[in-house]
């Protein structure tokens, strides 16, 4: 299925969860947060949240800042 | 420091919400020559609270390492900022994303008014602060040195008011001591100078005015030797705090001899 | 300080004639609330060089204790001053008396011009400096911030030029940074700011300008808590030195973000 | 001034909405020792625009004379203020009352945040400014030196932004030149410093920064000799304006001789 | 100025030896873009005393015109300087040559210590001043802001002490107000700030401190528009003098409203 | 009839106009403005505006201010 | 005869006075002062002072200065 | 014999040395320096220097100073 991730269009197997997506992105144990279709996704929902065709995600992490 | 002073310093702690700190120096993690220099500068600074920014995860070139690989989160409390947000909605959204990482429920709220000067937008800042306090965040808010805005923010329930000494990265120190004095006169929450620090004495001056702490980034990250400058900032922060607690001598046009009158 | 910085600081030593110091803070011994407070303040300051004045021994009430009972001369180098002298002859005489005690061959030369302001008399100071250098003293000379007089003193062979940041005991810090900058531009001997320090940031500023050290007395002795203020001055001196060695960021009207541009 | 300069000065006029002024000094009418002194001070100041406050007519003791008996309205444009208003609604109401006197459609908008410091409340000020512009007033708005708020006010359509140099009546001059510079960099409407002027040089400094004018009251009214000080302020305003137009020499650590090298 | 103020100003005259001046601004004649600009700038400045330097007559290219063709000696008193002299003997010789022209028995004594900074040499200055007073000159002496040296010069019988506000041509204004205040506290002769003026407000500040006059050259001659700047300097000098005579309001952290409390 | 003027209760003949009231207060030609029952009264309405029992007025003028 | 004037060697008729020398230099009525053999020459002596072989003169005037 | 010490007139046994005088004054091992008849006395001469009638001494020590 098609997903919109951080502005890019990517293709992923149907029924994948957010957690699985993140793992496939190699985020490992680094802190990330996810917006699914413009809604902030609670951190504890990453595992169970199943993605659907055309879902749009923003995945953010921490970078250096002041 | 002497032993007794050291002991006393241990007990002179800064409380921010449910957090407590011995170091009153907060340090940013941006713009260092390298991750290693950042890590060493943070250590040299003695800070216990570091700020970080929230940005998109890069999909293309997946960096093997991330910022937090260089920041021991057992040692440093993480303070995510909302840098780069130009309205309240964006700042609130960014704060929520930061919290959902599970790393911290603190936020350094920044709502900027202008991409050129990076000065805060007081109106957007007030709006976002109201929301974030309602949403249960520990809100440390970057603002101007306007005492009225500072008071409004305090009344909204923020945990700390953080007036800019001077524009971000300008290195001009505290441009308007008078305003900082008035803010301190009114404030019941800790006042932490954020932005404008160019060198060590700027921090000492802020602390001598009675500020509870100082937050800086560029002054260390862009110094000729960031690690050494971090050490300078640490010492200056402790110096300024001690001087404030000691009570300085008054200023005079001229004064009295420190040696007795000669008598032979 | 971090270990490596500490190590480096150990090696950043100040040489004055045949003497060498790790601490760049010199402290006076006058006007403390008590001998005990003085002793503790000297310790807290981390100083290695203390100034003393020369006065008549009291015959009537023979004090059971003397100043030096409270100053460990193995730990502190003693710098006798010629405070209270208003002409060259008196200052030279006082320096010789001080040396004959066998305690020190250093002298902090002061020839004052005026009992009210205690400002130095450049003419008498030059005359006395010439003689004391000829007589083999290690001469540290208190002077104004006049770059031409400072150069003349250096040319006479003094070991250190010590311009006043502000009048003795005035607590106004460095009133004319421009003159100190010019003195530093010219000087081949260590420049040590002497007099005028009111609080910790004043010392940091002096050191950031590139001065080799700072000498003070009233700023500590008359502080609300002299021992704590001594600790503040110590930290500020180290902070200012480190900042000077690190290389500060330039001053700008406004500048760049320390967080990257927002992108989500 | 020389004749040609005088002529030029005549042509260097300040336009505020449909009004035009040769004098760039605006003067308040409060707190003078007497009405006569006020009248003479206004004359000595050369001002063409005077501020007044709106207050209840006294019923009991009907004063035989009123303020305007001492202000020639053919000579002076009247600028009613909204002093004493602590929210937008009150300020708007006061402005409308002032206009209904038929004396002026200008208003000096003040929405204060705090009775102690009399600092402006930026939020209330923005709200009132929006309304008064909509209601067709020529709005000159007293504000802080916050460049972002200044820009927001300009975007609302006010005729002039009037940042405080320092708190009302504090006599501290311009505390933050950096902010005034940034405001001037952004502004497309005339920037007039309002409040904080203590003495003549404060005005010269404001004008040299490029401000279009200065408004003051206490600095004249409470001076030892208000009429003479009014003359001083007039000269200083013209001096600062001319210096700004002339282009000053740069600042240097030191520079070149103004006499040629000696050759005999 | 108003008529009465003008009249008063006429009577507020500065006496220097047997000379008397209404204008307290003294202007140099060096470094102008052209003789014509100099002439017009002198006129615009309103000065009554202009400084000139003494140099070799050129034999080769005999200039058809000389400086004094552009200076009406009926209108301006001529003050020859000893610029470019680096010891007392040269300065004394130069002063005598200047006097033998029959143009003036005044001298602006300068003995410089250093070709780079052009700062005065206090020792040579004292020596030359002693001689020139003995030789019957009206001695106005350029010196540092050192209050002790200033007092020594006064005691030698000079007519005016002229401390530098900042190095010649540096345009930094008065770097050390504290020293100027102390000099004024002690002085029984007129104190005139000489050198350092960069813009109009610098002059106003000097006069507000209580100085009797200001001497400058580069600040006018090198301004973008020297004639206009001369007008600015004139106004600033009058402004500062008037402000000094008027008595300024005190400085406060914040203060009182200039409008009465609102009551409706 | 009773009028409330600047917080005071005063008695005036029925049907008096604002202009007449002002004259009786001796405001002469000095600039004043009037709020009638919390509404700003246009300056050109002073003549025609007739007052009624219990009307509340705020009458203001200019004083020295900065 | 040879004269040393402002560092230059010049030749002039014997017995010339300083005043005559100045006129020949075209100083006109502009203010000048003269050092003769390192001694300042009083202004009122210019007329009578006769110059001799190898006399050394410094002739100065006023230029712009601060 | 009579000695002038720090401005006071004191009486001491004849032939006393400076060192003995100092001991009698209880200076113990505290640092002192002595001027004998307006001449600074070298520290190493204290022991041998014998005092005479009407000698004038200044005895100084260190006190707190800046």
Coordinates of C-alpha atoms in Angstrom, one line a residue, chain C residues 28-30 51-57 59-60 62-64 66-68 80-81 93 97-98 100-101 103 108 110 217, chain H residues 5-8 10 24-27 30-35 38 40-43 58-66:
Chain C
X28 CA 44.4 42.1 50.1
X29 CA 44.3 41.5 53.9
X30 CA 42.7 44.7 55.1
X51 CA 49.1 42.0 50.0
X52 CA 50.0 43.4 53.4
X53 CA 50.7 46.9 54.7
X54 CA 53.7 48.2 56.7
X55 CA 52.8 50.0 60.0
X56 CA 54.4 50.9 63.3
X57 CA 54.6 48.2 65.9
X59 CA 54.2 49.4 72.0
X60 CA 51.4 50.2 74.5
X62 CA 51.1 44.6 72.7
X63 CA 48.7 42.5 70.5
X64 CA 49.2 38.9 71.5
X66 CA 49.7 39.4 64.6
X67 CA 48.4 39.4 61.0
X68 CA 50.9 36.8 60.0
X80 CA 54.0 44.2 51.0
X81 CA 52.5 47.4 49.7
X93 CA 61.7 53.8 52.5
X97 CA 61.7 48.4 55.6
X98 CA 59.3 45.7 54.3
X100 CA 64.4 43.9 55.8
X101 CA 61.7 41.8 57.5
X103 CA 59.6 38.0 54.3
X108 CA 53.4 46.6 45.5
X110 CA 51.7 52.7 45.6
X217 CA 40.5 43.7 48.7
Chain H
X5 CA 60.9 54.4 69.9
X6 CA 58.0 54.9 67.5
X7 CA 57.7 58.5 68.7
X8 CA 57.6 57.5 72.4
X10 CA 61.4 54.9 76.7
X24 CA 61.7 42.9 75.5
X25 CA 58.9 44.2 73.3
X26 CA 57.7 40.7 72.8
X27 CA 57.8 40.8 69.0
X30 CA 56.8 38.1 64.1
X31 CA 58.3 39.9 61.2
X32 CA 59.6 43.4 62.1
X33 CA 61.9 45.9 60.5
X34 CA 63.8 48.7 62.2
X35 CA 64.9 52.2 61.2
X38 CA 66.2 57.4 60.1
X40 CA 66.9 51.3 57.6
X41 CA 68.7 48.7 59.6
X42 CA 69.5 45.5 57.6
X43 CA 67.7 42.6 59.1
X58 CA 61.1 53.2 64.1
X59 CA 59.9 49.6 64.5
X60 CA 57.4 48.4 61.9
X61 CA 55.6 45.2 61.2
X62 CA 52.9 44.0 58.8
X63 CA 49.2 44.8 59.2
X64 CA 46.2 44.1 56.9
X65 CA 46.3 46.0 53.7
X66 CA 45.2 45.9 50.1

